Amino acid sequence: MIQAKQALLAALADSLQEIAPGSNAAAAFESPKQAAHGDFACTAAMQLAKPLKANPRELATRLIAALQAKPAFQQWVQALEIAGPGFINIRLKPEAKQAVVAEVLGAGAKFGHREATGKHVMVEFVSANPTGPLHVGHARQAALGDAICSVFQSQGHDVTREFYYNDAGVQIATLANSTQMRLKGVKPGDAGWPEAAYNGDYIQDIADAFLAKETVKADDREFTASGDVNDLDSIRQFAVAYLRHEQDLDLQAFGLKFDNYFLESSVYAGGQLEEAVARIVASGKTYEESGALWFKSTDYGDDKDRVMRKSGGGFTYFVPDVAYHVNKFERGYTQCINIQGTDHHGTIARVRGGLQAQGLGIPQGFPDYVLNKMVTVMKGGEEVKISKRAGSYVTLRDLIDWTSRDAVRFFLISRKADTEFVFDIDLALKANDENPVFYVQYAHARICSVIRKWEADMGGDVATIAGADFSLLTAPTEEALMLKLAAYPDMLAGAAAGIAPHDVAFYARDLAGAYHSYYGAERVLGQAPELSRARVALLAATRQVLANALNMLGVSAPEQMNRDTPESSESLTESE
């Protein structure tokens, strides 16, 4: 069906040029609002009506005549119908829909993938300063960022996963001081404990390891403690390495690995920050006031101008961000995407403005931002706010330990990033259809069960299913399932274009629903051998696309699962 759709789109483009030479009407198909209206819908006649000053239904009639003369429409289309003010509904021949089974089986894990584009994309996400464990906000960013990377890779782009963090500054100084206080026997609640200090139990863990003169190794650094409680620099370096190591363990538990780690200190050490500031000053987009250097960020859509260099010296925090993004651009990335919390919304205009002011040819709108809202964690009907280990928030590791990596990943991608999300621990543990990740994974496991039984009881050989007679797949639920399979490549392309990984989670649930409906309506086993073989082929194709979609989200596709029932917990049996 994928090849049929491409041929039909090409024929539509030719027909549009025939009836409206030079027009820019898009050769595109939409999904009808109701399945009974057809398989595709075309709105080109209504788009052309105004510029051509013509009646849209008359244009639709002319367009249909042109389409019916095209070999692709003769081969793949059963009927063309005008509806409403000028919609064209397209009904495909059964063989057009049935073709997707062979296409999926032939492409396998690469179904929906596109050829290499040569486009270099960087996705920067998590980017947590090493001052404590990764919290649920970082978990959402990790799920979103990794899925976005996978989706972009499926579209042929070369993708880099980057983690940016500050290894100096006020927060790191607070970390070092907090650890030193614990080393000296002062703990939260004691007289002399700083109000701004970090209170979590993990600070004591760092102090104990420092006294033991341990060596800690993270993905991007390694350090051995001196054990000297008065050596604040050693304490600082050890604490940073210790927490980077802890973050790496959290990310490993999440199944995530970064390609590159970038330190904020490097933009200072390399002179990149001063060079960026000098270019902005030379552009005339700054002024001095009250001893401070101001950036005319209102020229770039900001609500007010922003201080770049404070009157007492030192740059404000958005300035190194500007220098860092110059670095990204100079590394040759065609597109850069930042995954951050919604509290960063106010920095977008000034960072983009700071890049534009330098006259480096950086595209407007660079970089792209995906801003995510907060996550509320519920357990037993009550909000969970505190992790003993972290001291004041729920951690990524807590979510994984309480549920599973699959549940955390799927749940945190199952809503748009800019919507608040309630992570229900109890729901994530349910082994029934209420749990969305279970619902999708169970569809995959159920298919595996049926195929195993077909092989064991009917002597079927899965190696032969590509040669099945797909013309036997004519049941309404079969057609609906095949249409859903055929939608996967366009869905992936749209998810990449819109930077919308939640589209993959939505699709996976819809595909699982289409399968469960089919499973309830048609029998696979106990049919005539050729019909069973064709239906097993359809199941195998569905299993493949479910696995592909889950893989995009970093979620596993189990072959066996247990399902809860009102009476008991029972294993998925190899039957229908």
C-alpha positions in Angstrom: 0.0 0.0 0.0 2.9 2.3 0.6 4.0 2.0 -3.0 0.4 2.4 -4.2 0.0 5.6 -2.1 3.2 7.1 -3.6 2.1 6.3 -7.1 -1.4 7.8 -6.4 0.2 11.0 -5.0 2.4 11.3 -8.1 -0.7 10.9 -10.3 -2.6 13.5 -8.2 0.3 16.0 -8.6 0.2 15.5 -12.4 -3.5 15.9 -12.6 -3.4 19.1 -10.5 -1.0 20.6 -13.0 -3.3 19.6 -15.9 -6.3 21.4 -14.5 -4.4 24.3 -12.9 -1.0 24.7 -14.5 1.5 26.4 -12.2 -0.7 26.0 -9.1 0.8 25.3 -5.7 -2.0 23.1 -4.5 -0.6 20.4 -2.4 -0.8 16.8 -3.7 -1.8 15.3 -0.4 -4.3 12.8 1.0 -6.2 13.1 4.3 -7.9 10.5 6.4 -11.7 10.8 6.2 -13.4 11.6 9.5 -15.5 8.5 9.0 -14.1 5.2 7.7 -17.4 4.7 5.7 -16.5 7.7 3.5 -13.5 6.0 2.0 -9.8 5.3 2.6 -8.4 8.7 1.5 -9.8 12.2 1.1 -8.5 14.9 -1.2 -9.3 18.6 -0.6 -7.4 20.0 -3.6 -10.5 21.1 -5.5 -11.6 23.4 -2.6 -8.0 24.8 -2.3 -8.0 25.7 -6.0 -11.6 27.1 -6.1 -10.7 30.6 -4.9 -7.6 31.3 -7.0 -9.3 29.8 -10.1 -12.6 31.6 -9.3 -14.4 28.3 -9.9 -17.0 26.2 -8.3 -15.2 23.6 -6.1 -17.6 20.7 -7.0 -17.1 21.5 -10.7 -13.3 21.5 -10.1 -13.7 18.2 -8.3 -15.5 16.7 -11.3 -12.7 17.8 -13.6 -10.0 16.5 -11.2 -11.8 13.1 -11.0 -11.8 12.8 -14.8 -8.1 13.6 -14.9 -7.4 11.1 -12.1 -9.4 8.3 -13.7 -7.2 8.5 -16.8 -4.0 7.8 -14.7 -2.7 4.2 -14.7 -2.0 4.4 -11.0 -5.7 5.2 -10.2 -6.8 2.6 -12.6 -4.7 0.0 -10.9 -5.3 0.8 -7.2 -8.6 2.8 -6.9 -12.0 1.2 -6.7 -14.1 4.4 -6.7 -13.8 8.2 -6.6 -16.7 10.2 -5.1 -17.5 13.9 -4.6 -18.8 14.8 -1.2 -19.9 18.0 0.5 -18.6 21.3 -0.9 -15.9 19.5 -3.0 -14.2 16.8 -1.1 -13.0 13.8 -3.2 -13.3 10.5 -1.3 -11.1 7.7 -2.6 -11.9 4.1 -2.1 -9.0 1.7 -2.7 -9.1 -1.7 -4.2 -8.6 -4.5 -1.7 -5.2 -5.4 -3.2 -3.9 -1.9 -2.5 -4.6 -2.4 1.2 -3.4 -6.0 1.2 0.0 -5.0 -0.3 1.1 -3.5 3.1 1.5 -6.9 4.6 4.2 -7.9 2.2 5.8 -4.4 2.5 6.0 -4.7 6.3 7.3 -8.3 6.2 9.9 -7.3 3.6 11.2 -4.2 5.4 11.0 -5.6 9.0 12.6 -3.4 11.6 13.2 -0.8 8.9 9.6 -0.4 7.9 8.8 3.4 8.1 12.5 4.3 7.8 13.8 6.6 5.1 17.1 6.9 3.3 20.0 9.0 4.7 19.4 12.7 4.2 22.8 14.1 5.2 21.1 16.3 7.8 23.0 16.6 11.1 20.7 17.1 14.1 21.7 17.6 17.7 19.2 17.0 20.5 20.3 18.4 23.9 18.4 17.1 26.8 18.4 16.3 30.6 21.4 18.6 31.0 21.2 18.3 34.8 23.9 20.0 36.9 25.6 17.4 39.1 24.2 18.6 42.3 21.8 15.7 43.1 19.9 12.7 41.7 17.9 13.1 38.5 14.3 14.0 39.3 11.0 13.3 37.6 11.4 16.4 35.4 14.7 15.0 34.1 12.9 11.7 33.6 10.3 13.3 31.3 13.1 15.1 29.4 15.0 11.8 29.1 12.0 10.0 27.6 11.1 12.9 25.3 14.7 13.5 24.1 15.6 9.9 23.4 12.3 9.2 21.5 12.9 12.4 19.4 16.3 11.2 18.6 15.0 7.8 17.5 12.3 9.3 15.4 14.7 11.6 13.6 17.1 8.7 13.0 14.3 6.8 11.4 13.9 9.6 8.9 17.5 9.3 7.8 19.1 12.1 9.8 22.4 11.8 11.6 21.6 12.5 15.3 23.8 13.4 18.3 22.5 13.1 21.9 24.2 15.8 24.0 24.2 16.4 27.7 25.2 20.0 28.8 26.0 20.9 32.4 27.8 23.3 34.6 30.8 22.0 36.5 31.4 25.3 38.4 29.3 28.2 39.6 27.1 28.8 42.6 25.3 25.5 42.7 28.5 23.5 42.5 30.0 25.6 45.3 26.9 24.9 47.4 27.4 21.1 46.7 31.0 21.3 47.8 30.2 23.3 51.0 27.3 20.9 51.8 29.6 17.9 51.5 32.3 19.6 53.6 29.8 20.3 56.4 28.8 16.6 56.4 32.5 15.7 56.5 32.8 17.9 59.6 29.9 16.2 61.3 27.3 18.9 60.7 24.0 17.7 59.3 20.6 19.2 58.4 18.9 20.6 61.5 22.1 21.3 63.4 23.2 24.7 64.3 25.4 26.1 61.7 23.9 24.1 58.8 23.5 26.6 55.9 19.9 27.3 54.8 21.0 27.0 51.1 22.7 23.7 51.6 21.6 20.4 50.0 19.8 18.2 52.6 19.4 14.8 50.9 21.0 11.7 52.3 23.1 11.4 49.1 25.3 14.2 50.5 26.3 12.0 53.4 27.0 9.2 50.9 29.4 11.5 49.0 31.1 12.5 52.3 31.6 8.8 53.3 33.1 7.9 49.9 35.4 11.0 50.1 36.7 10.0 53.5 37.4 6.5 52.1 39.5 8.1 49.4 37.4 6.3 46.7 37.9 6.7 43.0 34.7 7.4 41.0 34.4 7.2 37.3 31.6 8.8 35.2 31.1 8.7 31.4 33.0 12.0 31.1 35.4 12.1 34.1 37.2 10.2 36.8 38.5 11.5 40.2 40.1 10.1 43.3 39.3 11.7 46.7 42.1 13.1 48.8 40.2 12.4 52.1 41.3 15.8 53.4 38.2 17.5 54.9 39.8 20.9 54.5 40.6 20.4 50.8 37.5 22.1 49.4 38.7 21.9 45.8 39.2 18.1 46.0 35.8 17.8 47.7 34.2 19.8 44.8 35.8 17.7 42.1 35.0 14.5 43.9 31.4 15.5 44.5 30.9 16.4 40.8 32.4 13.1 39.6 30.4 11.1 42.2 27.1 12.6 41.2 27.9 12.4 37.5 28.5 8.7 38.1 25.2 8.4 39.9 23.4 10.2 37.0 25.1 7.8 34.6 23.7 4.8 36.6 20.3 6.4 36.5 20.5 6.9 32.7 21.8 3.3 32.3 18.8 2.0 34.2 16.7 4.1 31.8 18.4 2.6 28.8 19.9 5.9 27.7 23.4 6.8 26.6 24.7 10.2 25.4 27.1 10.7 22.6 28.7 13.8 24.0 29.0 15.7 27.3 29.5 19.5 27.1 30.8 21.6 30.0 29.6 25.2 30.5 33.1 26.0 31.8 34.5 25.2 28.4 32.8 28.2 26.8 34.7 30.4 29.3 38.0 28.6 29.1 38.0 28.7 25.3 37.2 32.4 25.1 34.0 31.6 23.2 31.8 33.6 25.6 34.0 36.8 25.3 34.0 36.4 21.5 30.2 36.1 21.4 29.8 39.2 23.6 32.2 41.2 21.5 30.2 40.4 18.3 27.0 41.4 19.9 28.5 44.7 21.1 29.9 45.4 17.6 26.4 44.9 16.1 25.2 47.9 18.0 22.6 45.8 19.9 23.9 46.7 23.4 24.1 49.7 25.6 25.6 50.7 29.0 23.3 51.7 31.9 24.0 51.9 35.6 27.3 50.2 35.1 25.8 47.2 33.4 25.9 46.0 29.8 22.4 45.5 28.4 21.3 43.6 25.3 18.5 45.1 23.2 16.5 41.8 23.3 13.2 43.7 22.7 14.5 44.1 19.1 14.0 40.3 18.9 10.6 39.9 20.5 11.5 39.8 24.2 9.3 41.7 26.6 12.2 43.8 27.9 15.9 44.3 27.4 18.2 42.0 29.4 21.4 42.5 31.3 24.3 40.7 29.8 27.1 41.8 32.2 26.1 42.9 35.7 27.3 46.1 37.2 29.4 44.2 39.7 31.0 42.1 37.0 30.1 38.6 35.7 27.7 37.6 33.0 24.1 36.7 33.5 23.1 33.1 32.8 21.7 33.5 29.3 25.0 34.7 27.9 26.9 31.4 28.2 23.8 29.8 26.6 24.3 32.1 23.6 28.0 31.2 23.3 27.1 27.5 23.7 24.6 27.7 20.8 27.2 29.4 18.6 29.4 26.4 19.3 26.6 24.1 18.2 26.1 26.0 15.0 29.8 26.0 14.3 30.0 22.2 14.8 27.8 21.9 11.6 24.4 20.9 13.0 21.6 21.7 10.6 19.0 21.6 13.4 19.4 21.8 17.1 16.6 20.9 19.5 16.6 21.7 23.3 14.4 19.7 25.7 13.8 21.9 28.8 11.3 22.7 31.4 8.7 25.4 30.8 10.5 27.6 33.3 13.0 28.3 30.4 10.3 29.8 28.2 11.5 33.4 29.0 15.0 32.7 27.8 14.0 31.7 24.2 13.7 35.1 22.7 16.9 36.4 24.3 19.0 33.4 23.3 17.7 33.4 19.7 18.2 37.2 19.6 21.7 36.9 20.9 22.5 34.5 18.1 20.9 36.7 15.4 22.8 39.8 16.6 26.2 38.2 15.9 25.8 38.1 12.1 27.0 34.6 11.7 24.3 33.4 9.4 22.6 31.4 12.0 19.0 30.7 10.8 16.1 32.5 12.6 14.3 30.2 15.0 17.6 28.4 15.9 17.5 26.4 18.1 14.2 24.6 18.4 12.7 24.2 21.8 10.5 21.5 23.3 9.3 22.7 26.7 7.8 20.2 29.1 5.6 20.8 32.0 5.8 19.3 35.5 5.1 15.8 36.5 3.0 15.0 39.5 3.5 11.5 41.0 0.5 9.8 42.6 0.6 6.6 44.7 -2.3 5.1 46.6 -4.4 8.1 45.7 -2.0 10.6 47.2 0.7 12.8 45.7 4.3 11.7 46.4 6.6 14.7 46.9 9.6 13.5 48.8 12.3 10.9 48.1 14.4 10.0 51.2 17.5 9.8 49.0 17.0 13.1 47.3 15.6 14.9 50.3 12.9 17.0 48.5 11.7 15.4 45.3 10.9 12.1 43.5 13.8 10.8 41.5 14.0 9.0 38.1 15.3 5.9 39.9 12.3 6.0 42.3 10.0 5.8 39.3 11.9 2.9 37.7 12.1 1.0 41.0 8.4 1.5 41.8 7.2 0.5 38.3 9.5 -0.4 35.4 11.6 1.3 32.7 9.0 0.5 30.1 6.2 2.1 32.1 8.3 5.2 32.9 9.3 5.7 29.2 5.8 5.1 27.8 3.9 7.1 30.3 6.1 10.1 30.1 5.8 10.2 26.3 2.1 9.5 26.2 1.1 13.1 26.5 2.2 16.3 24.7 5.3 17.8 26.4 3.6 21.1 27.1 0.8 19.4 29.1 1.1 18.7 32.8 1.2 14.9 33.5 0.1 12.8 36.4 2.2 9.7 36.8 -0.1 7.2 38.6 2.2 4.5 40.1 -0.8 2.2 40.8 -2.0 2.4 37.2 1.5 1.7 35.9 1.6 -1.5 37.9 -1.8 -2.9 36.6 -1.6 -5.8 34.2 -4.8 -5.0 32.3 -6.1 -2.8 29.6 -6.4 0.3 31.9 -2.6 0.5 31.8 -1.6 1.9 28.3 1.8 0.4 28.1 0.5 -3.0 29.1 -2.3 -2.7 26.5 0.2 -2.2 23.7 2.7 -4.8 24.9 0.0 -7.3 25.5 -1.1 -7.0 21.8 2.4 -7.9 20.8 2.6 -10.9 23.3 -0.8 -12.1 22.2 0.2 -12.2 18.6 3.4 -14.1 19.5 1.2 -16.6 21.4 -1.1 -17.2 18.4 1.8 -17.6 16.0 3.5 -20.1 18.3 0.2 -22.2 18.5 -0.2 -22.0 14.7 3.3 -23.4 14.3 2.9 -26.1 17.0 -0.7 -27.3 16.3 -1.1 -26.6 12.6 2.4 -27.3 11.4 2.8 -23.7 10.2 6.1 -22.3 9.2 6.5 -18.6 9.7 9.2 -18.6 7.1 6.5 -19.2 4.4 4.1 -16.4 5.3 5.5 -13.9 2.9 4.1 -16.1 0.1 0.6 -16.3 1.5 -2.4 -15.3 -0.5 -3.2 -11.9 0.9 -6.3 -11.5 -1.3 -8.1 -13.6 1.3 -7.8 -10.7 3.8 -11.1 -9.1 3.1 -12.9 -8.9 6.5 -13.7 -5.3 7.6 -11.5 -5.6 10.7 -8.7 -6.9 8.5 -9.0 -3.9 6.2 -9.0 -1.5 9.2 -5.9 -3.2 10.6 -4.0 -3.0 7.2 -4.9 0.7 6.8 -3.5 1.3 10.3 -0.3 -0.5 9.4 0.0 1.6 6.2 -0.3 4.8 8.3 2.9 4.1 10.2 5.5 5.7 7.8 3.5 8.9 7.5 3.0 9.1 11.2 6.8 8.8 11.8 7.5 11.5 9.2 4.9 13.7 10.9 6.3 13.1 14.3 9.8 14.2 13.1 8.5 17.2 11.3 6.5 18.3 14.3 9.0 17.2 16.9 6.1 15.3 18.4 7.2 11.9 19.9 3.8 11.5 21.6 2.4 10.8 18.1 4.2 7.4 18.3 2.7 6.5 21.6 -0.8 7.5 20.3 -0.3 5.4 17.2 0.9 2.4 19.2 -2.3 2.5 21.3 -4.4 2.9 18.1 -2.7 0.0 16.4 -3.0 -2.2 19.5 -6.7 -1.3 19.6 -7.1 -2.2 15.9 -5.5 -5.6 16.6 -7.6 -6.3 19.7 -10.7 -5.5 17.6 -9.6 -7.9 14.9 -8.7 -10.6 17.4 -12.2 -10.4 18.8 -13.9 -10.6 15.4 -11.9 -13.1 13.4 -10.4 -16.5 14.1 -6.9 -17.3 12.9 -6.5 -20.9 13.9 -8.8 -23.7 12.8 -9.5 -22.1 9.4 -8.6 -23.4 5.9 -4.8 -23.6 5.8 -4.4 -20.8 3.2 -6.7 -18.4 5.1 -4.9 -19.2 8.4 -1.5 -18.6 6.7 -2.7 -15.2 5.3 -4.0 -14.2 8.7 -0.8 -15.2 10.4 1.0 -13.1 7.9 -1.2 -10.1 8.9 -0.5 -10.8 12.6 3.2 -11.0 11.9 3.1 -7.7 10.1 1.2 -6.2 13.0 3.6 -7.6 15.5 6.5 -6.1 13.6 5.0 -2.6 13.5 4.1 -2.7 17.2 7.7 -3.7 17.9 9.0 -0.9 15.7 6.8 1.7 17.4 7.7 0.5 20.9 11.4 0.6 19.9 11.0 4.2 18.9 10.0 4.9 22.5 12.7 2.8 24.0 10.1 0.3 25.3 10.4 -3.5 25.0 8.1 -5.8 23.1 7.6 -8.9 25.2 6.7 -12.2 23.7 5.0 -13.5 26.8 3.1 -11.6 29.5 0.8 -12.2 32.5 -2.6 -10.6 32.6 -4.6 -9.8 35.7 -8.2 -11.0 35.9 -10.9 -10.1 38.5 -10.4 -13.5 40.0 -6.7 -14.1 39.7 -3.5 -13.4 37.8 -3.2 -15.8 34.8 -0.6 -16.3 32.1 -1.3 -15.5 28.5 -2.2 -18.8 27.0 -1.3 -19.8 23.5 -4.9 -19.9 22.2 -7.5 -17.7 20.8 
